[in-house]
XYZ file of C-alpha atoms in Angstrom:
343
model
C -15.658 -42.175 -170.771
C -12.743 -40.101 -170.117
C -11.017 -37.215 -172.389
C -8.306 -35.416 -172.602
C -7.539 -31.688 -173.345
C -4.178 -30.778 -175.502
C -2.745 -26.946 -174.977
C -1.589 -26.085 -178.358
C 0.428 -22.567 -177.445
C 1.876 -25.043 -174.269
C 1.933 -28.503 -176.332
C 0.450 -29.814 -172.380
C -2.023 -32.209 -172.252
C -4.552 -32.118 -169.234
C -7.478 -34.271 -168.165
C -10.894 -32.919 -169.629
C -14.716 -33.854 -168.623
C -15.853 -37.261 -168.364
C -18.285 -38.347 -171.483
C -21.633 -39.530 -170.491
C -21.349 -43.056 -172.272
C -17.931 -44.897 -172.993
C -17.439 -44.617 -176.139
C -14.999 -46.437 -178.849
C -14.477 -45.993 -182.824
C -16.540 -42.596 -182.350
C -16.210 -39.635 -184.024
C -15.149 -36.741 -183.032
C -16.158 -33.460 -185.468
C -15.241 -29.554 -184.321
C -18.480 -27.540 -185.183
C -18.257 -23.797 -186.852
C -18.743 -22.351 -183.695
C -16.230 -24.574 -181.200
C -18.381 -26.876 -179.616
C -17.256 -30.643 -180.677
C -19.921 -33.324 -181.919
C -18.963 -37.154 -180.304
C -21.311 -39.507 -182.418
C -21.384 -42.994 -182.148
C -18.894 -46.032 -181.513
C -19.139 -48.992 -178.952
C -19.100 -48.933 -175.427
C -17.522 -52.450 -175.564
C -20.905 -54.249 -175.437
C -22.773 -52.741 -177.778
C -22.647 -50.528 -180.978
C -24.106 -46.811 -179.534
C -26.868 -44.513 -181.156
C -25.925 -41.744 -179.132
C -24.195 -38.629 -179.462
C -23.225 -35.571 -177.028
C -21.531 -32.013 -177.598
C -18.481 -30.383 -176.157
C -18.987 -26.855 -175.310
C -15.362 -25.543 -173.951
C -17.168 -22.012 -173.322
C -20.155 -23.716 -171.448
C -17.520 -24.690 -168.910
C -15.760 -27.485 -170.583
C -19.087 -30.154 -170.288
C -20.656 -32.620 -172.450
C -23.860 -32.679 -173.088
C -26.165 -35.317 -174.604
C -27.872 -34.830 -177.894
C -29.394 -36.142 -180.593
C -30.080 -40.112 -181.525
C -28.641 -41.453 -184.252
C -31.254 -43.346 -186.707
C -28.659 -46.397 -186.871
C -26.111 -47.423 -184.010
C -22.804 -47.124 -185.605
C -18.779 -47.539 -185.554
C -15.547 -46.798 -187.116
C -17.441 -44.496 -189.043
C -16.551 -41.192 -191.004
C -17.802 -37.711 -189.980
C -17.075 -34.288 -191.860
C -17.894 -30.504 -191.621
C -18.972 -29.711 -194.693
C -17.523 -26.268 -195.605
C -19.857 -23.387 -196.466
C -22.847 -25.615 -194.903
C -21.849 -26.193 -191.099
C -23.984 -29.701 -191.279
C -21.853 -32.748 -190.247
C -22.392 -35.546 -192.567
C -21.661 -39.145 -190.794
C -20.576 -41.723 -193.251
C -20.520 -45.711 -192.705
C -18.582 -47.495 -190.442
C -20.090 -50.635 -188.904
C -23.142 -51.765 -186.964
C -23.186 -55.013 -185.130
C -19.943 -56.456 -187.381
C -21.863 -55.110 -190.762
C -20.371 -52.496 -193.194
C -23.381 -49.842 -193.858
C -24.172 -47.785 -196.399
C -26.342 -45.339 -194.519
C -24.986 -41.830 -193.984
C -26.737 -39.172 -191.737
C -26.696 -35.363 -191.382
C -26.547 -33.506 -188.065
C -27.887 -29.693 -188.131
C -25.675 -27.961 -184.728
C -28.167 -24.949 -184.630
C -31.192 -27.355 -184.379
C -29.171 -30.067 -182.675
C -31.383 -32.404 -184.875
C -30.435 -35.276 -186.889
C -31.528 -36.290 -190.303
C -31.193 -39.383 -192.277
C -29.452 -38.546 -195.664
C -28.284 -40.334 -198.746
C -27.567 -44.087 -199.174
C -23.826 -44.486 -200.498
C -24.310 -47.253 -203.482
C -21.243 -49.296 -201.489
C -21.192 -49.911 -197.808
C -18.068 -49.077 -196.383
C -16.194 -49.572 -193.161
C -12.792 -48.095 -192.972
C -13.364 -45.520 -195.815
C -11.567 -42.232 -196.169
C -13.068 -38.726 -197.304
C -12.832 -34.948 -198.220
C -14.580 -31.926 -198.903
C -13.502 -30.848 -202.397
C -12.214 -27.257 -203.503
C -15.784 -27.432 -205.386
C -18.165 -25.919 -203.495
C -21.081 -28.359 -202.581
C -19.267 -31.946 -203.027
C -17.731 -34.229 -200.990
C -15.557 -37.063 -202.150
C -16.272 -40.646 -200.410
C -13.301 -43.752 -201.366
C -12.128 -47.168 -200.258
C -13.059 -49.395 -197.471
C -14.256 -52.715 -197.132
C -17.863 -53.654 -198.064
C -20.453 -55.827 -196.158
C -19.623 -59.362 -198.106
C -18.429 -62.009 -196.100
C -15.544 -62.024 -196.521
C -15.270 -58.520 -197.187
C -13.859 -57.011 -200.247
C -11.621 -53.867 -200.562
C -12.853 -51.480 -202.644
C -11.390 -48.866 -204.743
C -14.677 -47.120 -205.645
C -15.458 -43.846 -204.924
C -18.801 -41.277 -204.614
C -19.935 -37.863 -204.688
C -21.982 -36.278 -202.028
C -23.530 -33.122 -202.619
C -25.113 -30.549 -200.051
C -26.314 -27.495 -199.889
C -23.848 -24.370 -199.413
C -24.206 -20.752 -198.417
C -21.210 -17.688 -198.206
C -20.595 -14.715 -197.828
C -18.323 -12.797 -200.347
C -15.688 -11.262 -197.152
C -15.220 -12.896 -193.999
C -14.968 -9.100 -192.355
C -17.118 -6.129 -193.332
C -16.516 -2.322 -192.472
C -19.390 -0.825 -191.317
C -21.498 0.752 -193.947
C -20.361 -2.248 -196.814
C -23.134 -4.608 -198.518
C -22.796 -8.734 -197.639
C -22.631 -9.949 -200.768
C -24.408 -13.841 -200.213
C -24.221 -16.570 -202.275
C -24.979 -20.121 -202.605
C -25.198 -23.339 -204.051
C -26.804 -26.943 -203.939
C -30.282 -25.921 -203.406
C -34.073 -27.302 -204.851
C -33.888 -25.428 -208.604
C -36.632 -22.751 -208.178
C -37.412 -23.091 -204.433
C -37.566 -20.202 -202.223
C -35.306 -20.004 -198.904
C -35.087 -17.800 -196.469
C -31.935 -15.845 -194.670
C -31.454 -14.800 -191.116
C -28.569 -12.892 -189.519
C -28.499 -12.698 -185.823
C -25.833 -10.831 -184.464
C -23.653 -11.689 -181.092
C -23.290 -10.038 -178.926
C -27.461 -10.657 -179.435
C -28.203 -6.779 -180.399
C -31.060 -7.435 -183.093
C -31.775 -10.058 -186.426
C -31.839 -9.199 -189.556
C -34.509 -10.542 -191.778
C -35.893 -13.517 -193.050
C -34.930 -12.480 -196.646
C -36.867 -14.583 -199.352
C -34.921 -15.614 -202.153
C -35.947 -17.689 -205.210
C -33.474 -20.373 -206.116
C -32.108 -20.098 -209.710
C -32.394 -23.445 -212.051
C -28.751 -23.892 -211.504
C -29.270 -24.428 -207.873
C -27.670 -21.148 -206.935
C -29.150 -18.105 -205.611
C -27.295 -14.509 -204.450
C -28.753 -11.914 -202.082
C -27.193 -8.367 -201.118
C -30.503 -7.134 -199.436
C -28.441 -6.978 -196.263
C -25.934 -3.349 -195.449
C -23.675 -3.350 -192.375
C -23.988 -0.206 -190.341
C -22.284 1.545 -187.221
C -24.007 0.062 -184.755
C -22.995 -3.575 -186.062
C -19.122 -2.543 -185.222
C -17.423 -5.467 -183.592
C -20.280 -7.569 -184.119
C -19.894 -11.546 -185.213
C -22.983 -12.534 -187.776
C -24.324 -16.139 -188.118
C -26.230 -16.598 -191.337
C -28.334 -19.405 -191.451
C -30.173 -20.260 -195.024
C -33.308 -22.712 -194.699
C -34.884 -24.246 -197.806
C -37.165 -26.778 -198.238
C -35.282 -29.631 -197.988
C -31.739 -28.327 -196.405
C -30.708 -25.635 -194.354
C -26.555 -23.983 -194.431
C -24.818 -21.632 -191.894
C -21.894 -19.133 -192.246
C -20.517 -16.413 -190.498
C -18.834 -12.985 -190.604
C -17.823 -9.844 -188.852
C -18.664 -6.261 -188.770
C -14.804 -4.930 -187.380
C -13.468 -1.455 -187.706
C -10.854 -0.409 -190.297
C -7.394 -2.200 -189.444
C -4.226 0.046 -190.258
C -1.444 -1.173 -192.813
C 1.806 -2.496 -191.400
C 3.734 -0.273 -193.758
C 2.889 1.581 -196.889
C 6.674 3.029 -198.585
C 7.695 4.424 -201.999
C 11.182 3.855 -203.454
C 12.636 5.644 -207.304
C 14.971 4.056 -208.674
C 18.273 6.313 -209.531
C 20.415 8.436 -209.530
C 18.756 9.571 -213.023
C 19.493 12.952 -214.698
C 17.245 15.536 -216.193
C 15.200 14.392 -219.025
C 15.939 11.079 -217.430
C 12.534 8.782 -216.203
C 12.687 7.469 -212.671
C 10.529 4.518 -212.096
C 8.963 5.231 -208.519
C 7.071 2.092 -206.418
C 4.654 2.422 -203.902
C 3.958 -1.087 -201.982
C 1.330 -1.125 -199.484
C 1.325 -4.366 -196.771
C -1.633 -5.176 -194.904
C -1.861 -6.828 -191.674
C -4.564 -9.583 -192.637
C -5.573 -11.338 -195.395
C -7.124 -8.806 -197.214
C -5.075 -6.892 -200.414
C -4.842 -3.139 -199.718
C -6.442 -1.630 -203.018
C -7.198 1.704 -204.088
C -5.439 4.523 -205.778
C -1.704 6.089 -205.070
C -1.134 9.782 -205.963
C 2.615 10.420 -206.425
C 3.826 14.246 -206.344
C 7.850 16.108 -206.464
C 9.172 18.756 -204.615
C 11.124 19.600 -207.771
C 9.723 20.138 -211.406
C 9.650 17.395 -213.495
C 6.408 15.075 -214.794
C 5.213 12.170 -213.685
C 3.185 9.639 -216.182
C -0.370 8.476 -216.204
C -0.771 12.025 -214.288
C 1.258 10.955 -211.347
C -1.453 8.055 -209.874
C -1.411 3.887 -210.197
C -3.410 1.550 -209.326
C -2.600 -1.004 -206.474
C -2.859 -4.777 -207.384
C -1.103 -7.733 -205.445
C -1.614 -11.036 -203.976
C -1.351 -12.121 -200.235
C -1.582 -9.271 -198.196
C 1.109 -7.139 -200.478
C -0.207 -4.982 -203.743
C 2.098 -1.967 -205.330
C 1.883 0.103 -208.380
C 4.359 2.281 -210.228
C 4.789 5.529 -212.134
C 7.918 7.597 -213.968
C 8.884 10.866 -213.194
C 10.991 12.881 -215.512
C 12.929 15.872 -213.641
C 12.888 19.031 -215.938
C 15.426 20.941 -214.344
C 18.242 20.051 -211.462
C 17.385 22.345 -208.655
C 19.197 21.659 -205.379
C 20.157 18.218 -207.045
C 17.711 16.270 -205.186
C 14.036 15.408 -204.840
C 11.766 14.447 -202.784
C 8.687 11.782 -204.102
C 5.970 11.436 -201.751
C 3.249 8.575 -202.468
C 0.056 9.168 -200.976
C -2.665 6.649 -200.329
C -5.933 7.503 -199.018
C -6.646 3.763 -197.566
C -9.797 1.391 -198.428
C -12.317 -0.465 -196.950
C -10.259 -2.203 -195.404
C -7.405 -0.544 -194.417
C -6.962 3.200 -192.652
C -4.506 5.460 -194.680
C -1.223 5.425 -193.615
């Protein structure tokens, strides 16, 4: 029943807190919000139908929870992305490949039977798919005696639910979408904020025929600076988590301009601002260029910033008119985003 704790940023590996039930052939799934989900596997009598959570913030115990519908093995179990349910696939119970799969909600720490898989499998492999909503179940061995490999594959689909940033400003809308639900139900969203200040809603939404819906009912404000959302969406027959923050402007790790040149007068200079954030959001917005000589600048000296990553830049000429000193000076100026401060 023991476990064992590895230090990434040390790459040490210490003894953690004993498991209330011996487990083998579990599973072992990280939850959205840390804690880790142990379902199943054999205690080297007996299959198990129990499961217990990790909390590393609750100090580092495990906790029993809820009882699986079927004692099971050598199963498969997978966060599904945009949903936060863990979806437990197969495996084995008593020597017999199943086709059974169950759903466990964290926030409810319930569990649900969910859909039969048309093959029983023991050994399979899995993945969410860049698709939101589906899951992709292949291989294993069936429940035949002897049992067959198989090179079939499924689709699971479930219920999803996101948010259009992962970080909001204060003062910026939460754009939420999502997919997979009952065409034409209604659902309801909640937002309760951590530290616990208030909750926001339920918001009623009605499900289009698609199985989508979108909702932008909900505006961050001051008082939600440095806050950490949870959104839960529950609909008639699923329910889907996400979260999001509320953090402050962050400031660009460097914002420069550079001409190309020398050029003479009459000559166009094509001048670059590049802006570089410090996260994973694209510094946007408009640049204002300006000479401490005379000469004109096209598209009346501004650009646009566009870019990938966490890079964007945008260009302009300028044409000196008349030499002067022999030497000019081009300033870019960038009044910052909702993301970023100016520079």
């Amino acid at each position: 029943a023991s476990s064992d704790i590895y230090d990434p940023s040390t790459g040490s590996v210490s003894p953690g807190p004993l498991m209330s039930t011996a487990r083998q052939g579990l599973s072992a799934t990280t939850q959205l919000d840390g804690k880790v989900f142990v379902a199943g596997g054999n205690n080297g009598s007996v299959d198990l139908v129990s499961t217990e959570v990790y909390d590393p913030a609750a100090g580092g115990a495990f906790a029993v929870s809820a009882t699986l519908a079927t004692a099971r093995q050598g199963h498969q179990a997978f966060l599904l992305p945009h949903s936060n349910n863990i979806l437990i696939v197969g495996g084995t119970s008593a020597g017999v490949a199943l086709n059974s799969s169950e759903q466990y909600i964290p926030w409810t720490g319930t569990l649900n039977t969910a859909s039969f898989m048309t093959s029983a499998r023991a050994g399979a492999t899995g993945s969410p798919l860049s698709q939101d909503g589906l899951l992709l179940v292949a291989g294993g061995k069936d429940s035949l005696t002897p049992p067959n490999t198989l090179q079939s594959s499924e689709l699971y689909g479930f219920a999803t639910v996101k948010t259009d940033k992962a970080d909001y400003p204060p003062g910026t809308t939460v754009n939420i979408t999502g997919s997979g639900w009952q065409p034409r139900e209604t659902v309801a969203l909640t937002l309760v904020e951590s530290p616990l200040i208030d909750t926001h809603g339920p918001y009623t939404v009605t499900v289009q025929p698609d199985g989508t819906f979108s909702d932008s009912s909900f505006t961050t404000d001051i008082h939600d600076l440095d806050v950490h959302f949870t959104l839960t969406v529950v609909g008639s027959a699923s329910q889907a988590q996400t979260t999001f923050t509320d953090a402050n402007k962050g400031n660009l790790n460097s914002f420069t301009v550079s001409c190309s040149g020398p050029v003479g007068v009459g000559n166009p200079s094509s001048c670059t601002a590049t802006a570089t954030g410090t996260g994973s959001n694209v510094p946007s917005g408009t640049v204002t260029f300006s000479a401490s000589g005379s000469g004109s600048f096209s598209a009346t000296g501004q650009c646009t910033l566009s870019g990938s990553g966490h890079t964007s830049n945008c260009s302009v000429n300028y044409t000196p008119s008349s030499a002067g000193t022999g030497s000019q000076t081009i300033t870019a100026t960038y009044p910052g985003d909702s993301n970023y401060n100016a520079p």
